[in-house]
Every structure is written in structure tokens, then in C-alpha cells.
Short mmCIF file of C-alpha atoms in Angstrom, two decimals:
data_model
loop_
_atom_site.label_atom_id
_atom_site.label_comp_id
_atom_site.label_asym_id
_atom_site.label_seq_id
_atom_site.Cartn_x
_atom_site.Cartn_y
_atom_site.Cartn_z
CA MET A 1 -44.46 -60.72 70.96
CA ARG A 2 -41.61 -59.07 72.83
CA ASP A 3 -39.87 -58.09 69.58
CA ARG A 4 -43.08 -56.60 68.26
CA ASN A 5 -43.54 -54.54 71.43
CA LEU A 6 -39.95 -53.34 71.23
CA THR A 7 -40.43 -52.30 67.61
CA ALA A 8 -43.62 -50.44 68.49
CA LEU A 9 -41.91 -48.73 71.43
CA VAL A 10 -38.99 -47.57 69.29
CA ALA A 11 -41.38 -46.33 66.59
CA ILE A 12 -43.42 -44.31 69.10
CA ILE A 13 -40.31 -42.78 70.65
CA LEU A 14 -38.94 -41.82 67.22
CA LEU A 15 -42.31 -40.36 66.23
CA ALA A 16 -42.42 -38.34 69.45
CA LEU A 17 -38.87 -37.04 68.92
CA VAL A 18 -39.60 -36.00 65.32
CA ALA A 19 -42.81 -34.29 66.44
CA LEU A 20 -40.94 -32.52 69.22
CA TYR A 21 -38.32 -31.25 66.77
CA ILE A 22 -41.04 -29.88 64.49
CA ALA A 23 -43.04 -28.40 67.37
CA LEU A 24 -40.10 -26.55 68.93
CA PRO A 25 -39.91 -22.84 68.01
CA ILE A 26 -36.45 -23.15 66.47
CA PRO A 27 -35.14 -22.44 62.95
CA HIS A 28 -35.77 -25.45 60.72
CA PRO A 29 -33.69 -26.28 57.63
CA ASP A 30 -34.95 -25.21 54.22
CA TRP A 31 -35.00 -28.78 52.89
CA LEU A 32 -37.54 -29.68 55.56
CA LYS A 33 -39.76 -26.74 54.67
CA ASN A 34 -39.46 -27.52 50.96
CA ALA A 35 -40.60 -31.06 51.68
CA LEU A 36 -44.03 -29.71 52.65
CA PHE A 37 -45.32 -30.08 49.09
CA TRP A 38 -48.98 -29.77 50.12
CA GLN A 39 -48.42 -26.17 51.24
CA PRO A 40 -48.27 -23.36 48.63
CA LYS A 41 -44.75 -23.23 47.25
CA ASP A 42 -43.98 -19.66 48.26
CA LEU A 43 -45.64 -20.00 51.68
CA ARG A 44 -44.04 -23.16 53.01
CA SER A 45 -43.21 -22.72 56.64
CA LEU A 46 -43.00 -24.50 59.98
CA GLU A 47 -44.12 -21.49 61.95
CA LEU A 48 -47.20 -21.77 64.14
CA LYS A 49 -49.88 -19.73 62.39
CA LEU A 50 -52.09 -17.50 64.52
CA GLY A 51 -55.52 -16.12 63.76
CA LEU A 52 -56.73 -12.52 63.82
CA ASP A 53 -57.67 -12.70 67.50
CA LEU A 54 -54.15 -13.75 68.48
CA GLN A 55 -51.85 -11.74 66.21
CA GLY A 56 -53.94 -8.75 65.13
CA GLY A 57 -54.60 -7.73 61.54
CA LEU A 58 -57.05 -5.96 59.33
CA GLU A 59 -60.82 -5.99 59.08
CA VAL A 60 -62.34 -4.53 55.92
CA LEU A 61 -66.02 -3.91 55.30
CA LEU A 62 -66.91 -3.93 51.59
CA GLU A 63 -70.18 -2.73 50.14
CA ALA A 64 -71.67 -3.03 46.67
CA ASP A 65 -70.85 0.14 44.76
CA LEU A 66 -74.24 0.43 43.13
CA PRO A 67 -77.18 2.82 43.61
CA PRO A 68 -79.16 1.97 46.77
CA ASP A 69 -82.31 1.34 44.77
CA GLN A 70 -80.61 -1.11 42.44
CA GLU A 71 -81.37 -4.67 43.43
CA ILE A 72 -78.50 -7.14 43.75
CA SER A 73 -79.25 -10.78 43.23
CA LYS A 74 -78.16 -13.25 45.89
CA ASP A 75 -76.20 -15.21 43.30
CA ALA A 76 -74.22 -12.10 42.34
CA ILE A 77 -73.25 -11.13 45.89
CA ASP A 78 -72.46 -14.77 46.71
CA ALA A 79 -70.22 -14.95 43.63
CA ALA A 80 -68.50 -11.72 44.73
CA ARG A 81 -67.88 -13.21 48.18
CA VAL A 82 -66.36 -16.35 46.68
CA ILE A 83 -64.07 -14.35 44.40
CA VAL A 84 -62.98 -12.09 47.27
CA GLU A 85 -62.27 -15.20 49.34
CA GLN A 86 -60.19 -16.68 46.51
CA ARG A 87 -58.21 -13.45 46.20
CA VAL A 88 -57.63 -13.37 49.96
CA ASN A 89 -56.41 -16.95 49.87
CA GLY A 90 -54.10 -15.98 47.04
CA LEU A 91 -52.54 -13.35 49.29
CA GLY A 92 -51.33 -16.16 51.53
CA VAL A 93 -53.24 -14.88 54.55
CA THR A 94 -53.86 -17.56 57.14
CA GLU A 95 -57.30 -18.12 58.65
CA PRO A 96 -59.01 -15.28 56.74
CA LEU A 97 -62.68 -14.66 57.32
CA VAL A 98 -64.87 -13.65 54.38
CA GLN A 99 -68.60 -13.59 55.01
CA LEU A 100 -71.70 -11.74 53.92
CA GLN A 101 -73.36 -9.10 56.03
CA GLY A 102 -76.85 -8.57 54.74
CA ASP A 103 -77.38 -8.56 50.99
CA ARG A 104 -74.93 -5.79 50.01
CA ARG A 105 -71.92 -6.06 52.30
CA ILE A 106 -68.96 -8.41 52.77
CA ILE A 107 -66.75 -8.56 55.85
CA VAL A 108 -63.11 -9.54 55.33
CA GLN A 109 -60.73 -10.27 58.21
CA LEU A 110 -57.04 -10.56 57.36
CA PRO A 111 -54.86 -11.69 60.28
CA GLY A 112 -51.22 -10.62 60.22
CA ILE A 113 -51.44 -8.73 56.94
CA GLN A 114 -48.25 -6.83 56.18
CA LYS A 115 -49.36 -4.38 53.47
CA PRO A 116 -53.01 -3.47 54.07
CA GLU A 117 -53.19 -0.99 51.18
CA GLN A 118 -52.16 -3.55 48.59
CA ALA A 119 -54.44 -6.15 50.14
CA ILE A 120 -57.42 -3.80 49.94
CA ALA A 121 -56.63 -2.91 46.33
CA THR A 122 -56.42 -6.58 45.43
CA ILE A 123 -59.68 -7.43 47.16
CA LYS A 124 -61.88 -4.68 45.83
CA GLY A 125 -60.42 -4.35 42.34
CA THR A 126 -63.02 -5.27 39.75
CA GLY A 127 -60.48 -7.53 38.09
CA LEU A 128 -61.55 -7.12 34.46
CA LEU A 129 -58.64 -8.25 32.29
CA GLU A 130 -58.61 -7.23 28.62
CA PHE A 131 -56.24 -7.68 25.71
CA VAL A 132 -56.69 -4.49 23.73
CA ASP A 133 -55.65 -3.63 20.19
CA ALA A 134 -53.56 -0.45 20.62
CA GLY A 135 -52.73 -0.03 16.95
CA ALA A 136 -49.38 1.15 15.67
CA LYS A 137 -48.35 3.02 18.80
CA PRO A 138 -47.98 1.74 22.33
CA LEU A 139 -49.81 3.19 25.29
CA PRO A 140 -47.98 4.15 28.47
CA ARG A 141 -48.33 1.96 31.45
CA GLY A 142 -50.84 3.31 33.98
CA ALA A 143 -52.95 5.03 31.33
CA THR A 144 -56.71 4.68 31.71
CA ILE A 145 -58.44 3.90 28.45
CA ARG A 146 -61.89 3.15 27.11
CA THR A 147 -62.66 -0.04 25.27
CA ASP A 148 -65.58 -1.44 23.34
CA PHE A 149 -66.01 -4.23 25.84
CA ALA A 150 -68.61 -4.06 28.63
CA SER A 151 -68.06 -1.39 31.21
CA SER A 152 -65.72 -2.08 34.11
CA GLU A 153 -68.74 -1.51 36.29
CA PRO A 154 -70.86 -4.44 35.25
CA SER A 155 -74.36 -4.83 36.44
CA ALA A 156 -75.26 -7.58 38.79
CA GLU A 157 -76.79 -9.51 35.95
CA GLU A 158 -73.80 -9.40 33.66
CA GLY A 159 -71.87 -12.34 32.56
CA ALA A 160 -68.97 -11.69 34.84
CA VAL A 161 -70.16 -14.71 36.77
CA THR A 162 -69.66 -16.71 33.61
CA ALA A 163 -66.12 -15.45 33.31
CA THR A 164 -65.39 -16.48 36.85
CA GLY A 165 -66.62 -19.96 36.25
CA GLU A 166 -64.25 -20.40 33.35
CA ILE A 167 -61.13 -19.28 35.16
CA THR A 168 -60.79 -22.17 37.50
CA THR A 169 -58.13 -24.47 36.24
CA THR A 170 -54.45 -24.22 36.93
CA GLY A 171 -51.40 -25.34 35.10
CA THR A 172 -47.78 -24.78 34.40
CA VAL A 173 -46.98 -21.60 32.57
CA THR A 174 -43.84 -21.05 30.61
CA ALA A 175 -42.96 -17.75 29.13
CA THR A 176 -42.73 -17.93 25.37
CA GLY A 177 -40.71 -14.82 24.93
CA GLU A 178 -42.81 -13.95 21.92
CA ILE A 179 -44.56 -11.16 23.72
CA THR A 180 -41.98 -8.90 25.23
CA ALA A 181 -42.70 -5.58 26.80
CA THR A 182 -41.14 -2.96 24.58
CA GLU A 183 -43.52 -0.13 25.05
CA THR A 184 -42.21 3.33 25.37
CA THR A 185 -43.63 6.18 27.38
CA THR A 186 -43.59 8.60 24.46
CA ALA A 187 -46.97 7.75 23.09
CA THR A 188 -48.91 10.81 22.18
CA ALA A 189 -52.12 9.27 20.95
CA PRO A 190 -55.25 10.85 22.37
CA PHE A 191 -56.15 7.59 24.06
CA SER A 192 -58.41 9.19 26.62
CA ASP A 193 -60.96 9.98 23.93
CA GLN A 194 -60.47 6.91 21.85
CA ILE A 195 -62.31 3.64 22.17
CA TYR A 196 -60.04 0.68 21.66
CA HIS A 197 -61.07 -2.73 20.49
CA THR A 198 -60.92 -5.56 23.02
CA VAL A 199 -59.47 -8.64 21.37
CA MET A 200 -60.34 -10.91 24.26
CA THR A 201 -60.86 -10.83 28.02
CA GLY A 202 -59.82 -12.72 31.12
CA ALA A 203 -62.56 -15.22 30.36
CA ASP A 204 -60.10 -16.78 27.90
CA LEU A 205 -57.40 -17.00 30.54
CA GLN A 206 -56.64 -20.38 32.07
CA ASP A 207 -53.87 -19.51 34.51
CA ALA A 208 -51.58 -16.68 35.58
CA ARG A 209 -48.51 -17.01 37.79
CA VAL A 210 -45.66 -14.81 38.92
CA GLN A 211 -42.22 -15.90 37.79
CA LEU A 212 -38.76 -14.36 37.89
CA ASP A 213 -36.48 -13.78 34.92
CA ASN A 214 -32.72 -14.30 34.92
CA LEU A 215 -32.18 -10.94 36.60
CA GLY A 216 -34.68 -11.69 39.34
CA ARG A 217 -37.33 -9.33 37.93
CA PRO A 218 -40.89 -10.54 38.36
CA TYR A 219 -43.25 -10.99 35.44
CA ILE A 220 -46.61 -12.66 34.97
CA ALA A 221 -46.72 -15.82 32.89
CA PHE A 222 -50.17 -16.66 31.62
CA GLU A 223 -51.79 -19.54 29.81
CA LEU A 224 -54.92 -19.34 27.66
CA THR A 225 -57.74 -21.76 27.22
CA ASP A 226 -57.91 -23.68 23.97
CA THR A 227 -60.59 -21.33 22.66
CA GLY A 228 -58.62 -18.29 23.76
CA ALA A 229 -55.40 -19.64 22.29
CA LYS A 230 -57.05 -20.13 18.90
CA LYS A 231 -58.51 -16.63 18.98
CA PHE A 232 -55.20 -15.15 20.12
CA GLU A 233 -53.23 -17.00 17.48
CA GLU A 234 -55.44 -15.75 14.68
CA TYR A 235 -55.26 -12.18 15.89
CA THR A 236 -51.50 -12.05 16.46
CA ALA A 237 -50.81 -13.69 13.08
CA GLN A 238 -52.65 -10.84 11.37
CA ASN A 239 -51.20 -8.02 13.49
CA ILE A 240 -47.46 -8.57 13.67
CA GLY A 241 -45.69 -5.30 14.31
CA ARG A 242 -48.66 -3.72 16.07
CA PHE A 243 -49.10 -3.22 19.79
CA LEU A 244 -51.34 -5.23 22.08
CA CYS A 245 -52.12 -3.65 25.43
CA ILE A 246 -53.03 -5.69 28.47
CA THR A 247 -55.31 -3.81 30.83
CA MET A 248 -56.75 -4.49 34.25
CA ASP A 249 -59.93 -2.55 35.02
CA LYS A 250 -59.21 -0.34 31.97
CA VAL A 251 -55.73 0.58 33.23
CA VAL A 252 -52.79 -0.34 31.02
CA ILE A 253 -50.36 -2.65 32.77
CA SER A 254 -48.31 -3.61 29.73
CA CYS A 255 -48.31 -2.80 26.03
CA PRO A 256 -45.93 -5.07 24.12
CA GLU A 257 -45.30 -5.24 20.42
CA ILE A 258 -46.45 -8.37 18.62
CA ARG A 259 -43.37 -9.87 17.03
CA ALA A 260 -44.68 -13.26 16.06
CA LYS A 261 -47.76 -15.42 16.04
CA ILE A 262 -48.62 -16.37 19.61
CA GLY A 263 -50.42 -19.46 20.80
CA LYS A 264 -51.34 -20.70 24.22
CA ARG A 265 -48.77 -19.06 26.47
CA GLY A 266 -47.33 -15.62 26.99
CA ILE A 267 -45.89 -13.25 29.54
CA ILE A 268 -46.71 -9.79 30.84
CA GLU A 269 -43.77 -7.66 31.82
CA GLY A 270 -43.85 -4.39 33.66
CA GLY A 271 -42.22 -2.44 30.89
CA GLN A 272 -39.23 -0.21 31.53
CA GLN A 273 -40.00 0.34 35.20
CA GLY A 274 -40.88 -3.32 35.80
CA PHE A 275 -43.15 -4.88 38.41
CA GLU A 276 -42.56 -5.06 42.12
CA LEU A 277 -42.97 -8.62 43.33
CA ALA A 278 -46.03 -7.85 45.47
CA GLU A 279 -47.58 -5.86 42.62
CA ALA A 280 -47.08 -8.71 40.15
CA ARG A 281 -48.47 -11.22 42.65
CA ASN A 282 -51.61 -9.14 43.24
CA LEU A 283 -52.19 -8.71 39.51
CA ALA A 284 -51.79 -12.43 38.96
CA ILE A 285 -54.35 -13.10 41.69
CA GLN A 286 -56.88 -10.77 40.08
CA MET A 287 -56.26 -12.33 36.67
CA ARG A 288 -56.51 -15.85 37.99
CA TYR A 289 -59.72 -15.43 39.92
CA GLY A 290 -61.59 -13.29 37.44
CA ALA A 291 -63.83 -10.28 37.58
CA LEU A 292 -66.20 -9.33 40.35
CA PRO A 293 -69.86 -9.55 39.34
CA VAL A 294 -70.59 -6.62 41.65
CA PRO A 295 -68.28 -3.59 42.01
CA LEU A 296 -67.26 -3.12 45.63
CA LYS A 297 -66.13 -0.14 47.66
CA VAL A 298 -64.49 -0.01 51.05
CA VAL A 299 -66.78 1.55 53.66
CA ASP A 300 -64.76 0.75 56.77
CA VAL A 301 -61.26 -0.41 57.62
CA ARG A 302 -60.39 -1.44 61.16
CA THR A 303 -56.99 -2.47 62.35
CA VAL A 304 -56.89 -5.02 65.18
CA GLY A 305 -53.78 -4.43 67.22
CA PRO A 306 -51.57 -7.33 68.28
CA THR A 307 -51.55 -6.25 71.94
CA LEU A 308 -54.85 -7.90 72.75
CA GLY A 309 -53.71 -10.98 70.88
CA GLN A 310 -50.43 -11.18 72.83
CA ASP A 311 -52.34 -10.85 76.09
CA SER A 312 -54.67 -13.64 74.99
CA ILE A 313 -51.71 -15.83 74.03
CA GLN A 314 -50.02 -15.35 77.39
CA LYS A 315 -53.19 -16.14 79.30
CA SER A 316 -53.86 -19.16 77.11
CA ILE A 317 -50.33 -20.48 77.63
CA THR A 318 -50.62 -19.97 81.38
CA ALA A 319 -54.01 -21.69 81.48
CA GLY A 320 -52.71 -24.55 79.35
CA LEU A 321 -49.59 -25.08 81.47
CA VAL A 322 -51.53 -24.98 84.72
CA GLY A 323 -54.21 -27.32 83.40
CA VAL A 324 -51.79 -29.87 81.94
CA SER A 325 -49.61 -29.77 85.07
CA VAL A 326 -52.59 -30.47 87.30
CA VAL A 327 -53.66 -33.36 85.09
CA LEU A 328 -50.13 -34.82 85.03
CA LEU A 329 -49.88 -34.60 88.81
CA PHE A 330 -53.30 -36.15 89.32
CA MET A 331 -52.48 -39.10 87.09
CA LEU A 332 -49.13 -39.61 88.78
CA ILE A 333 -50.46 -39.39 92.34
CA TYR A 334 -53.67 -41.39 91.84
CA TYR A 335 -52.55 -44.10 89.42
CA ARG A 336 -48.81 -44.21 90.27
CA LEU A 337 -46.88 -46.20 87.63
CA PRO A 338 -49.70 -46.41 85.04
CA GLY A 339 -50.31 -42.72 85.65
CA LEU A 340 -46.65 -41.94 84.95
CA LEU A 341 -46.81 -43.86 81.68
CA ALA A 342 -50.04 -42.07 80.81
CA ASP A 343 -48.24 -38.78 81.46
CA PHE A 344 -45.60 -39.73 78.90
CA ALA A 345 -48.39 -40.57 76.47
CA LEU A 346 -50.07 -37.24 77.19
CA LEU A 347 -46.85 -35.33 76.49
CA THR A 348 -46.53 -37.29 73.25
CA TYR A 349 -50.09 -36.27 72.46
CA ALA A 350 -49.25 -32.59 73.01
CA VAL A 351 -46.17 -32.54 70.75
CA LEU A 352 -47.99 -34.52 68.03
CA ASN A 353 -50.77 -31.93 68.05
CA LEU A 354 -48.39 -29.01 67.80
CA ALA A 355 -46.42 -30.70 65.03
CA ILE A 356 -49.56 -31.32 62.99
CA TYR A 357 -50.67 -27.71 63.53
CA LYS A 358 -47.43 -26.66 61.86
CA LEU A 359 -47.35 -29.29 59.15
CA VAL A 360 -50.92 -28.98 57.83
CA PRO A 361 -50.90 -25.99 58.72
CA ILE A 362 -53.76 -25.22 61.11
CA THR A 363 -54.24 -21.65 62.23
CA LEU A 364 -54.54 -21.31 65.97
CA THR A 365 -57.28 -19.10 67.35
CA LEU A 366 -58.72 -18.73 70.84
CA PRO A 367 -61.58 -21.16 70.06
CA GLY A 368 -58.99 -23.50 68.55
CA ILE A 369 -56.97 -23.41 71.76
CA ALA A 370 -60.16 -24.23 73.67
CA GLY A 371 -60.68 -27.22 71.39
CA PHE A 372 -57.13 -28.40 72.01
CA LEU A 373 -57.45 -28.11 75.80
CA LEU A 374 -60.77 -29.92 75.76
CA SER A 375 -59.30 -32.77 73.73
CA THR A 376 -56.42 -32.97 76.24
CA GLY A 377 -58.93 -33.75 78.96
CA MET A 378 -60.54 -36.37 76.76
CA ALA A 379 -57.14 -38.00 76.16
CA VAL A 380 -56.72 -38.45 79.91
CA ASP A 381 -60.30 -39.63 80.25
CA ALA A 382 -59.53 -42.61 78.03
CA ASN A 383 -56.61 -43.60 80.26
CA ILE A 384 -58.75 -43.32 83.38
CA LEU A 385 -61.30 -45.73 81.87
CA ILE A 386 -58.51 -48.18 81.04
CA PHE A 387 -56.84 -48.01 84.43
CA GLU A 388 -60.08 -48.38 86.37
CA ARG A 389 -60.95 -51.50 84.38
CA MET A 390 -57.44 -52.79 85.01
CA LYS A 391 -57.86 -52.25 88.77
CA GLU A 392 -61.14 -54.17 88.75
CA GLU A 393 -59.43 -57.10 87.06
CA LEU A 394 -56.60 -57.06 89.59
CA ARG A 395 -59.02 -56.96 92.53
CA ALA A 396 -60.80 -59.94 90.98
CA GLY A 397 -57.53 -61.85 91.25
CA ARG A 398 -56.35 -61.83 87.65
CA PRO A 399 -52.62 -61.96 86.90
CA LEU A 400 -51.07 -58.60 86.19
CA HIS A 401 -50.40 -59.01 82.46
CA MET A 402 -53.95 -60.38 81.88
CA ALA A 403 -55.45 -57.55 83.92
CA VAL A 404 -53.59 -54.99 81.79
CA GLU A 405 -54.74 -56.53 78.52
CA ALA A 406 -58.31 -56.87 79.79
CA GLY A 407 -58.28 -53.25 80.96
CA PHE A 408 -57.39 -52.00 77.49
CA SER A 409 -59.66 -54.34 75.54
CA ARG A 410 -62.77 -53.87 77.72
CA ALA A 411 -62.43 -50.11 77.97
CA TRP A 412 -61.98 -49.75 74.21
CA THR A 413 -65.70 -49.98 73.43
CA SER A 414 -66.53 -47.10 75.77
CA ILE A 415 -63.62 -45.03 74.46
CA TRP A 416 -64.60 -45.63 70.84
CA ASP A 417 -68.28 -44.78 71.39
CA SER A 418 -67.43 -41.60 73.27
CA ASN A 419 -64.85 -40.39 70.76
CA LEU A 420 -67.00 -41.30 67.76
CA SER A 421 -69.82 -39.16 69.15
CA THR A 422 -67.42 -36.27 69.60
CA ILE A 423 -66.02 -36.65 66.08
CA ILE A 424 -69.52 -36.64 64.58
CA THR A 425 -70.29 -33.48 66.52
CA CYS A 426 -67.05 -31.92 65.27
CA ILE A 427 -67.96 -32.75 61.66
CA ILE A 428 -71.35 -31.06 62.10
CA LEU A 429 -69.76 -28.00 63.70
CA ALA A 430 -67.11 -27.78 60.97
CA TRP A 431 -69.80 -28.01 58.30
CA PHE A 432 -71.80 -25.31 60.06
CA GLY A 433 -68.74 -23.08 60.32
CA SER A 434 -67.85 -23.57 56.65
CA ASN A 435 -71.31 -22.86 55.30
CA PHE A 436 -72.38 -20.01 57.54
CA GLY A 437 -69.15 -18.05 57.79
CA ALA A 438 -68.54 -19.03 61.42
CA SER A 439 -64.82 -19.67 61.09
CA THR A 440 -64.28 -19.60 64.85
CA VAL A 441 -66.71 -22.50 65.26
CA LYS A 442 -64.91 -24.36 62.51
CA GLY A 443 -61.53 -23.73 64.17
CA PHE A 444 -62.83 -25.13 67.45
CA ALA A 445 -64.31 -28.19 65.74
CA VAL A 446 -61.18 -28.93 63.70
CA ASN A 447 -58.85 -28.72 66.68
CA LEU A 448 -61.14 -30.78 68.90
CA GLY A 449 -61.66 -33.45 66.24
CA LEU A 450 -57.95 -33.66 65.49
CA GLY A 451 -57.17 -33.89 69.19
CA VAL A 452 -59.65 -36.73 69.67
CA LEU A 453 -58.13 -38.72 66.81
CA ILE A 454 -54.60 -38.26 68.14
CA SER A 455 -55.71 -39.04 71.69
CA MET A 456 -57.03 -42.43 70.58
CA PHE A 457 -53.54 -43.25 69.36
CA THR A 458 -51.65 -41.97 72.40
CA ALA A 459 -54.13 -43.09 75.08
CA VAL A 460 -54.59 -46.59 73.70
CA VAL A 461 -51.67 -47.55 71.45
CA ALA A 462 -48.86 -45.55 73.07
CA THR A 463 -49.93 -46.18 76.68
CA ARG A 464 -50.44 -49.90 76.04
CA THR A 465 -46.99 -50.15 74.45
CA PHE A 466 -45.44 -48.33 77.41
CA MET A 467 -47.25 -50.66 79.83
CA ARG A 468 -46.15 -53.81 78.01
CA ALA A 469 -42.55 -52.63 77.83
CA THR A 470 -42.53 -51.78 81.54
CA LEU A 471 -44.11 -55.10 82.57
CA SER A 472 -41.67 -57.06 80.45
CA ARG A 473 -38.77 -55.41 82.27
CA GLY A 474 -40.07 -55.36 85.84
CA GLY A 475 -43.23 -57.42 85.95
CA GLU A 476 -42.25 -59.47 89.02
CA GLU A 477 -41.22 -56.42 91.05
CA ILE A 478 -44.39 -54.60 90.09
CA ARG A 479 -46.56 -57.57 91.11
CA LYS A 480 -44.99 -57.51 94.57
CA ARG A 481 -45.69 -53.79 94.99
CA HIS A 482 -49.38 -53.28 94.36
CA TRP A 483 -49.15 -49.69 95.57
CA LEU A 484 -47.29 -48.98 92.33
CA LEU A 485 -50.56 -49.70 90.51
CA GLY A 486 -52.60 -47.42 92.72
CA ILE A 487 -54.40 -50.25 94.49
#
């Protein structure tokens, strides 16, 4: 029994130390960040992520770019919202908010965005990808052309929704080298008046990712669906030596020469001038998440300054420190030795929360901070239930070690019922926040629910282990000094 308690004590102390190391705002080694395989590869970090209300950012109001009298179906605007949300997530923005406003508008909040212009272009771009037969001469990059495929301004009823549904899978992309960008900028074809044939569209695309070549230049590696690969293979086999332009929203982004039959995979290079990394990433996002079923225009852009957020952070930190200090003092003064051990457990609870915020990661907002502080009070509440039951057992004349065990075991039912009710409420709130665009409600529910789960570990398991370890070392002395137990 004693060995098991010692093992548990050592494990809790090690866990607390590891959590403290992660929670501290210090530089962490790259190997540790790279170990966070559940985070996006290029966004792995151990920084505490803050929401729009704490760090500032960008708020964009998008509106359907269609005549006012043209009706937009709910499915179409919902699909547009989902695609915009996917593109925003692809930008790596933490805690974005994308929700409908009425039946024609979408609100997008982007906390901490670094390049608002590129973000806006990525969000509102129609995202129609085409592989176009350019004939014997290449077209210059940036040229706007006309194709025989559906207009880049599809109606709300068009099959762009279908295209979106097909571009959902992901996979590894390897550049084949068979399509290489060799276009020149000397093309003189009257492309502005010519209608080019679209060989296939983004509907045949399975995945698109940004990769770097040996010189560190970014390019887009793409992978086609089986149907698209078969279509592409047939076309390229019959058109070796001709040029195949790749366009996004009718704008040429690359126009390579077909040098061999091409199957499932290929690459898009930026031609002689090349891609910037951010540009290639945004294009890949648009390709990956498909075309918008409703064209959108920006009707309002509002920048939220970080000043208000910094002020909120300072006040939240002050409130948190004052609140936790008062709780620690109360536990120490009222419950003496058990209160001191509960304080250690409460500090363990705090560092575990912060570490999980960084590891998951969970974006911290003002409602999220409120959820954390509320769960801190609930963590102490569990210890108060335990200690009061323990006092009752001692007053009834039970030996100290039996009173401690009885205090934990008899208070557990009340703690479990109370926390289970809170967790169920959190699940309902999180569901509400996810389905009705109330991300602040969701943030509050997630932080509160997480805090409750962690508090059950620290208030019951950690505190009990601390108590057993203390009693095993000084049980006789403690029995002689009842004031140490707050009696």
C-alpha cells in the first residue's frame, strides 16, 4: 500500500513538473513542438493562443454578390459559409468565427491575422479551378481568359455545391516532374477574345498542398481523383507538346508544356517569377476546398485593435491572481494541513489546465477565462466536501486514517453528481455554440468542462495521495495536534 502511494505521489509530481514546463512562457525545443502530431504540421506551437477579443484582429462582412431580387437558397448560402470556414481554417487562424447574418451575409472574425489583404482575397475568391487547353502557345501568368466552362459567377443553383462535396479527401502528394512550368511571357495570342476549352475542373481534384523544391521555392503539388486521373491521362497522352493552363477564377496561374502522359499527380509552379509562400498556400487552400456556390463581395472590414485585448488580459490576470490567492488563503487558514495539501492540488490543477490549453491547443477568450475561473472554484468545492466529511468522522471518534478514507469515499458521490451535471450542461452549451455560431458560448463550455474533468483528478486523486503520503510520514504527530486538521 505504501509503495503504491509513493509511486502515485512521484507520478503526480512528475506530471505537475512536466505541465509546469509546458505552461511556462519560455522557448520550448523544436523536437517538443514537432512531437505535437495532432496539430497541423506547419502550425505546431506551444504558445498560448488568444481569441479576437484578447489579441485583436480582423472582422470581415461578406455579402452575396448577386442582384437583390435574385433569391438565394438556404443550402447555397450554408454551403458558402462552410467553404469560407474551411478556407479560414486553412489559413491557420485560431478561434475564427464564421456565421451567417440573415440570408445573404456572412460574418468572419480572424483573430491575430497578419496579412488581412491576402486573407480577404482567399476568403472571397470564387475558387473555380480549371485545367485549360491553351493550344500551341502558352499564356502569361496573370492573364484573364474566357473558357467554355460555366461562368465564374455561378448561380445559386449551380453544381458548385457538387464540386465542393467531391473535394473532401486528403492524401500525400508527390510531384511527378512531368508537368513543369516552362511558360514564357511572350505569348501574343489574342486570348482576351478567345474561348478556351476546359479539360477538367477542380471537381476532379483530390488534394492540393504546398511543398518546397530543392531551392526552397514553393510550388503546389496536387493529386487527382481516379476519374480525374483517367481523364487527365487520356488528354495529356494526346496533347504532348501543347500547353495546358491552370486557372483560378479564370486567371492563369501557370501554363506548363505537356511533356509526357500524366496520371494521378502533378505540380503547379509559379513560372519564371515563382510563387511567394503565402500566395501558394492561399491558392492551395482555394483548390482544396473548392468553389463557392455563391459569389461573395466584401461590404465591410473592421480591424479590432489589440489595445482593448491587452487591457482585458491584464484585468483577467489580476482578477485570476486575486481570486486564486484568496481561495488558497481560505483553504490554508480554515482547513490548516488538509487545506495546504489542497492548495498544492489546486496549483497542480492550474498548471495542468494551462498545459492542455497549449497542447490541444485551446484558444483563450474572455468567456473561456470565465469558464476556467469558475472551474477553479468547483475544484476547491470538491475538497471542501471531502474535508467536512473527514471532520465529521473525526468528531465521531474514528481513527485519523479511517476518517480520511471515509471523507474521500463518502464525498465522492456528491462530487460526481455535481460534476456530471456540469459536464452535461457544458456538452449542451458546446453543441449550441457549434450549431448556432455562438463560438464564445462554446469557448466557455469547453474550458469549464475541461476544468471540471481535471478538477476531479486533482481534488480527489492528487489530494488523497498527498494526504496519504503526509499521514504515513507524520500520522502520530498529526493525531496529537488536532488543530492541524482544523478541528
